[in-house]
mmCIF file of C-alpha atoms in Angstrom:
data_model
loop_
_atom_site.group_PDB
_atom_site.id
_atom_site.type_symbol
_atom_site.label_atom_id
_atom_site.label_comp_id
_atom_site.label_asym_id
_atom_site.label_seq_id
_atom_site.Cartn_x
_atom_site.Cartn_y
_atom_site.Cartn_z
ATOM 1 C CA UNK A 1 0.060 -0.193 -0.043
ATOM 2 C CA UNK A 2 0.854 3.690 -0.345
ATOM 3 C CA UNK A 3 3.095 5.005 2.464
ATOM 4 C CA UNK A 4 3.818 8.691 3.388
ATOM 5 C CA UNK A 5 6.131 9.242 6.042
ATOM 6 C CA UNK A 6 6.733 12.221 8.379
ATOM 7 C CA UNK A 7 9.657 13.286 10.405
ATOM 8 C CA UNK A 8 9.966 14.178 13.064
ATOM 9 C CA UNK A 9 7.192 11.935 14.621
ATOM 10 C CA UNK A 10 7.249 14.456 17.719
ATOM 11 C CA UNK A 11 9.267 17.557 18.581
ATOM 12 C CA UNK A 12 9.440 19.732 21.592
ATOM 13 C CA UNK A 13 11.022 23.138 21.154
ATOM 14 C CA UNK A 14 11.388 26.543 22.784
ATOM 15 C CA UNK A 15 9.188 29.354 22.165
ATOM 16 C CA UNK A 16 10.636 31.399 19.406
ATOM 17 C CA UNK A 17 12.369 28.652 17.453
ATOM 18 C CA UNK A 18 11.602 27.495 14.263
ATOM 19 C CA UNK A 19 10.467 23.710 13.436
ATOM 20 C CA UNK A 20 10.783 21.687 10.234
ATOM 21 C CA UNK A 21 8.564 18.892 9.416
ATOM 22 C CA UNK A 22 9.231 16.703 6.399
ATOM 23 C CA UNK A 23 6.725 14.721 4.490
ATOM 24 C CA UNK A 24 7.717 12.012 2.021
ATOM 25 C CA UNK A 25 5.734 9.813 -0.319
ATOM 26 C CA UNK A 26 7.680 6.670 -0.381
ATOM 27 C CA UNK A 27 6.365 4.514 -3.224
ATOM 28 C CA UNK A 28 4.490 6.784 -5.420
ATOM 29 C CA UNK A 29 4.613 10.402 -6.814
ATOM 30 C CA UNK A 30 2.401 12.888 -5.059
ATOM 31 C CA UNK A 31 0.863 15.200 -7.735
ATOM 32 C CA UNK A 32 -0.372 17.205 -4.591
ATOM 33 C CA UNK A 33 0.433 17.390 -1.056
ATOM 34 C CA UNK A 34 -1.586 18.631 1.840
ATOM 35 C CA UNK A 35 -0.995 20.134 5.287
ATOM 36 C CA UNK A 36 -3.419 19.508 8.342
ATOM 37 C CA UNK A 37 -3.650 20.354 11.877
ATOM 38 C CA UNK A 38 -5.658 18.394 14.281
ATOM 39 C CA UNK A 39 -6.812 19.424 17.862
ATOM 40 C CA UNK A 40 -7.648 16.610 20.299
ATOM 41 C CA UNK A 41 -11.045 15.035 19.736
ATOM 42 C CA UNK A 42 -11.523 17.181 16.537
ATOM 43 C CA UNK A 43 -11.449 16.371 12.806
ATOM 44 C CA UNK A 44 -8.634 17.540 10.564
ATOM 45 C CA UNK A 45 -8.330 21.224 9.599
ATOM 46 C CA UNK A 46 -6.693 21.732 6.280
ATOM 47 C CA UNK A 47 -3.938 24.303 6.402
ATOM 48 C CA UNK A 48 -2.693 24.425 2.910
ATOM 49 C CA UNK A 49 -2.278 22.671 -0.317
ATOM 50 C CA UNK A 50 0.745 22.399 -2.454
ATOM 51 C CA UNK A 51 1.665 21.327 -5.795
ATOM 52 C CA UNK A 52 5.171 20.566 -6.769
ATOM 53 C CA UNK A 53 6.958 23.547 -7.900
ATOM 54 C CA UNK A 54 4.506 25.957 -7.266
ATOM 55 C CA UNK A 55 3.441 28.073 -4.319
ATOM 56 C CA UNK A 56 1.231 26.592 -1.690
ATOM 57 C CA UNK A 57 -2.355 27.619 -1.230
ATOM 58 C CA UNK A 58 -3.468 28.510 2.105
ATOM 59 C CA UNK A 59 -6.740 28.113 3.781
ATOM 60 C CA UNK A 60 -8.309 31.141 5.176
ATOM 61 C CA UNK A 61 -6.990 32.181 8.519
ATOM 62 C CA UNK A 62 -3.687 30.435 8.085
ATOM 63 C CA UNK A 63 -0.697 32.665 8.115
ATOM 64 C CA UNK A 64 1.602 31.962 5.165
ATOM 65 C CA UNK A 65 4.529 33.763 6.842
ATOM 66 C CA UNK A 66 4.014 31.670 9.996
ATOM 67 C CA UNK A 67 3.723 28.084 8.279
ATOM 68 C CA UNK A 68 6.277 27.940 5.381
ATOM 69 C CA UNK A 69 5.626 25.229 3.007
ATOM 70 C CA UNK A 70 7.970 23.974 0.127
ATOM 71 C CA UNK A 71 7.341 21.408 -2.180
ATOM 72 C CA UNK A 72 10.312 21.034 -3.984
ATOM 73 C CA UNK A 73 9.938 17.459 -5.643
ATOM 74 C CA UNK A 74 7.099 14.963 -6.205
ATOM 75 C CA UNK A 75 7.824 13.051 -3.268
ATOM 76 C CA UNK A 76 8.913 15.776 -0.526
ATOM 77 C CA UNK A 77 7.109 18.537 1.125
ATOM 78 C CA UNK A 78 8.389 20.322 4.221
ATOM 79 C CA UNK A 79 6.390 22.643 6.780
ATOM 80 C CA UNK A 80 8.165 25.187 8.853
ATOM 81 C CA UNK A 81 6.652 26.537 11.752
ATOM 82 C CA UNK A 82 8.396 29.850 12.220
ATOM 83 C CA UNK A 83 8.899 31.377 15.475
ATOM 84 C CA UNK A 84 6.748 28.921 17.250
ATOM 85 C CA UNK A 85 4.406 29.760 20.210
ATOM 86 C CA UNK A 86 2.647 27.424 22.670
ATOM 87 C CA UNK A 87 -0.468 28.010 20.698
ATOM 88 C CA UNK A 88 1.207 26.415 17.827
ATOM 89 C CA UNK A 89 1.389 23.095 19.674
ATOM 90 C CA UNK A 90 -0.705 20.751 17.932
ATOM 91 C CA UNK A 91 -0.836 17.473 15.640
ATOM 92 C CA UNK A 92 0.587 18.225 12.291
ATOM 93 C CA UNK A 93 -0.359 15.761 9.599
ATOM 94 C CA UNK A 94 0.564 15.562 5.827
ATOM 95 C CA UNK A 95 -1.235 14.001 3.183
ATOM 96 C CA UNK A 96 -0.137 13.123 -0.361
ATOM 97 C CA UNK A 97 -2.442 12.505 -3.392
ATOM 98 C CA UNK A 98 -1.239 10.427 -6.196
ATOM 99 C CA UNK A 99 -1.963 7.091 -8.161
ATOM 100 C CA UNK A 100 -0.806 3.934 -6.527
ATOM 101 C CA UNK A 101 -0.695 0.459 -8.396
ATOM 102 C CA UNK A 102 -2.917 1.545 -11.005
ATOM 103 C CA UNK A 103 -5.696 2.430 -8.867
ATOM 104 C CA UNK A 104 -7.909 5.443 -8.739
ATOM 105 C CA UNK A 105 -5.905 8.468 -7.499
ATOM 106 C CA UNK A 106 -6.526 8.937 -3.842
ATOM 107 C CA UNK A 107 -5.098 10.539 -0.899
ATOM 108 C CA UNK A 108 -2.798 9.018 1.723
ATOM 109 C CA UNK A 109 -1.678 10.463 5.053
ATOM 110 C CA UNK A 110 1.356 10.352 7.023
ATOM 111 C CA UNK A 111 1.560 9.080 10.672
ATOM 112 C CA UNK A 112 1.585 12.904 11.988
ATOM 113 C CA UNK A 113 3.952 15.132 14.036
ATOM 114 C CA UNK A 114 3.110 16.193 17.488
ATOM 115 C CA UNK A 115 4.527 19.569 18.104
ATOM 116 C CA UNK A 116 4.946 20.929 21.796
ATOM 117 C CA UNK A 117 6.215 24.480 22.199
ATOM 118 C CA UNK A 118 7.023 25.410 25.787
ATOM 119 C CA UNK B 1 -15.596 23.845 5.055
ATOM 120 C CA UNK B 2 -13.859 21.556 7.550
ATOM 121 C CA UNK B 3 -16.198 20.246 10.450
ATOM 122 C CA UNK B 4 -14.888 20.884 13.849
ATOM 123 C CA UNK B 5 -16.592 19.113 16.884
ATOM 124 C CA UNK B 6 -15.931 19.085 20.520
ATOM 125 C CA UNK B 7 -17.837 15.838 21.180
ATOM 126 C CA UNK B 8 -17.356 12.935 18.938
ATOM 127 C CA UNK B 9 -20.379 10.746 18.394
ATOM 128 C CA UNK B 10 -19.596 7.284 19.692
ATOM 129 C CA UNK B 11 -20.634 3.883 18.557
ATOM 130 C CA UNK B 12 -20.137 0.976 21.082
ATOM 131 C CA UNK B 13 -20.444 -2.670 19.931
ATOM 132 C CA UNK B 14 -19.629 -6.088 21.148
ATOM 133 C CA UNK B 15 -16.691 -8.071 19.504
ATOM 134 C CA UNK B 16 -18.003 -9.789 16.514
ATOM 135 C CA UNK B 17 -21.005 -7.599 15.914
ATOM 136 C CA UNK B 18 -21.469 -5.805 12.581
ATOM 137 C CA UNK B 19 -20.811 -2.083 12.931
ATOM 138 C CA UNK B 20 -22.418 0.744 10.746
ATOM 139 C CA UNK B 21 -21.134 4.144 10.880
ATOM 140 C CA UNK B 22 -22.931 6.796 9.021
ATOM 141 C CA UNK B 23 -21.966 10.138 7.512
ATOM 142 C CA UNK B 24 -24.170 12.902 5.803
ATOM 143 C CA UNK B 25 -22.789 15.115 3.264
ATOM 144 C CA UNK B 26 -24.133 18.301 1.952
ATOM 145 C CA UNK B 27 -22.496 19.195 -1.330
ATOM 146 C CA UNK B 28 -24.712 17.544 -4.058
ATOM 147 C CA UNK B 29 -21.666 18.045 -6.475
ATOM 148 C CA UNK B 30 -19.424 15.841 -4.403
ATOM 149 C CA UNK B 31 -18.377 12.641 -6.639
ATOM 150 C CA UNK B 32 -15.772 10.966 -4.694
ATOM 151 C CA UNK B 33 -15.662 9.887 -1.129
ATOM 152 C CA UNK B 34 -13.296 8.206 1.171
ATOM 153 C CA UNK B 35 -13.471 6.557 4.555
ATOM 154 C CA UNK B 36 -10.438 6.858 7.006
ATOM 155 C CA UNK B 37 -9.544 5.194 10.332
ATOM 156 C CA UNK B 38 -7.605 7.230 12.723
ATOM 157 C CA UNK B 39 -6.213 5.262 15.671
ATOM 158 C CA UNK B 40 -5.061 7.596 18.834
ATOM 159 C CA UNK B 41 -1.847 9.577 18.126
ATOM 160 C CA UNK B 42 -1.628 8.383 14.574
ATOM 161 C CA UNK B 43 -2.493 9.670 11.094
ATOM 162 C CA UNK B 44 -5.666 8.791 9.177
ATOM 163 C CA UNK B 45 -5.459 5.309 7.477
ATOM 164 C CA UNK B 46 -7.203 4.826 3.986
ATOM 165 C CA UNK B 47 -9.875 1.979 4.290
ATOM 166 C CA UNK B 48 -12.261 2.258 1.171
ATOM 167 C CA UNK B 49 -13.443 4.752 -1.333
ATOM 168 C CA UNK B 50 -16.317 5.075 -3.682
ATOM 169 C CA UNK B 51 -17.008 7.225 -6.761
ATOM 170 C CA UNK B 52 -20.569 8.751 -7.237
ATOM 171 C CA UNK B 53 -21.297 6.510 -10.149
ATOM 172 C CA UNK B 54 -21.600 3.523 -7.758
ATOM 173 C CA UNK B 55 -23.759 2.928 -4.718
ATOM 174 C CA UNK B 56 -21.780 0.136 -3.121
ATOM 175 C CA UNK B 57 -18.161 -1.006 -2.863
ATOM 176 C CA UNK B 58 -16.789 -3.929 -0.814
ATOM 177 C CA UNK B 59 -13.597 -4.453 0.670
ATOM 178 C CA UNK B 60 -12.092 -6.977 3.094
ATOM 179 C CA UNK B 61 -14.676 -6.828 5.912
ATOM 180 C CA UNK B 62 -15.804 -3.612 4.967
ATOM 181 C CA UNK B 63 -18.515 -2.154 2.441
ATOM 182 C CA UNK B 64 -19.304 1.478 1.740
ATOM 183 C CA UNK B 65 -22.734 2.490 0.647
ATOM 184 C CA UNK B 66 -23.705 5.582 -0.988
ATOM 185 C CA UNK B 67 -27.096 7.091 -1.152
ATOM 186 C CA UNK B 68 -26.719 10.215 -3.400
ATOM 187 C CA UNK B 69 -30.605 10.977 -3.204
ATOM 188 C CA UNK B 70 -30.203 11.859 0.562
ATOM 189 C CA UNK B 71 -26.569 12.585 0.476
ATOM 190 C CA UNK B 72 -25.658 9.794 2.810
ATOM 191 C CA UNK B 73 -22.714 7.498 3.138
ATOM 192 C CA UNK B 74 -22.235 4.575 5.509
ATOM 193 C CA UNK B 75 -19.282 2.316 6.293
ATOM 194 C CA UNK B 76 -20.124 -1.394 7.480
ATOM 195 C CA UNK B 77 -17.673 -3.204 9.220
ATOM 196 C CA UNK B 78 -18.491 -7.117 9.552
ATOM 197 C CA UNK B 79 -17.459 -9.088 12.471
ATOM 198 C CA UNK B 80 -15.987 -6.060 14.195
ATOM 199 C CA UNK B 81 -12.722 -6.619 16.293
ATOM 200 C CA UNK B 82 -11.137 -4.908 19.165
ATOM 201 C CA UNK B 83 -8.559 -3.734 16.809
ATOM 202 C CA UNK B 84 -11.200 -1.653 14.800
ATOM 203 C CA UNK B 85 -11.576 0.588 17.711
ATOM 204 C CA UNK B 86 -10.751 3.871 16.426
ATOM 205 C CA UNK B 87 -12.179 7.149 15.123
ATOM 206 C CA UNK B 88 -13.681 6.896 11.425
ATOM 207 C CA UNK B 89 -13.994 9.878 9.175
ATOM 208 C CA UNK B 90 -15.726 10.228 5.803
ATOM 209 C CA UNK B 91 -14.389 12.479 3.539
ATOM 210 C CA UNK B 92 -15.850 13.966 0.276
ATOM 211 C CA UNK B 93 -14.333 15.832 -2.879
ATOM 212 C CA UNK B 94 -15.872 17.323 -5.952
ATOM 213 C CA UNK B 95 -14.508 16.996 -9.533
ATOM 214 C CA UNK B 96 -12.120 19.977 -10.101
ATOM 215 C CA UNK B 97 -11.439 20.655 -6.534
ATOM 216 C CA UNK B 98 -8.250 19.243 -4.894
ATOM 217 C CA UNK B 99 -9.231 19.220 -1.268
ATOM 218 C CA UNK B 100 -11.164 16.803 0.737
ATOM 219 C CA UNK B 101 -13.856 17.994 3.163
ATOM 220 C CA UNK B 102 -14.085 15.948 6.243
ATOM 221 C CA UNK B 103 -16.738 14.873 8.462
ATOM 222 C CA UNK B 104 -16.802 15.309 12.354
ATOM 223 C CA UNK B 105 -15.801 11.694 12.951
ATOM 224 C CA UNK B 106 -17.261 8.802 14.816
ATOM 225 C CA UNK B 107 -15.600 6.829 17.553
ATOM 226 C CA UNK B 108 -15.899 3.224 17.452
ATOM 227 C CA UNK B 109 -15.441 1.362 20.687
ATOM 228 C CA UNK B 110 -15.411 -2.500 20.517
ATOM 229 C CA UNK B 111 -15.585 -4.518 23.656
ATOM 230 C CA UNK B 112 -14.518 -7.948 24.036
#
């Protein structure tokens, strides 16, 4: 099956520092990658959509200068949380959309990255 | 837009029972639907999908039913096992749009 990896799986940082999260599609090329944020007991909140080689499209209310997204290749996207603050603490999940094994193009999720800002 | 809820609806079943998780959607233009399973502390896991030109699709122990007339989607899990305990999300997408719209999720609790 399709595998999407994220690194790191969890990170603790001090307020004011920047944190980079990597998302890789391991066995397929992702035409589009997505970044989500999830609070406890809630559904996934889409932050941004990115296509390889172009600028990300951010959802309303998501600060693009705060959450920098780079999608440099068809298998790698990064999310950088700049000048992190405690309110940025959350579970960040990436997702990659692509065709796997000749099946319908669909969207697969990474395992998530738990960020705790002290 | 994305759904946000403070309290997930919960379905409690006994091991071996069949489970039915329901989802209502509002966009009549949605033509692709996916069910995901999310275990605690993990990312959503793809279970099964269905396009709007179908009303039923079966996988291993799971069946998805789509009723476009009433905009309703359901996930049936046969012979539910404790390992099926998780939060289940439905998601929909319209042709020409890249992003999925997620439902609020349903927590499935399976007791032995």
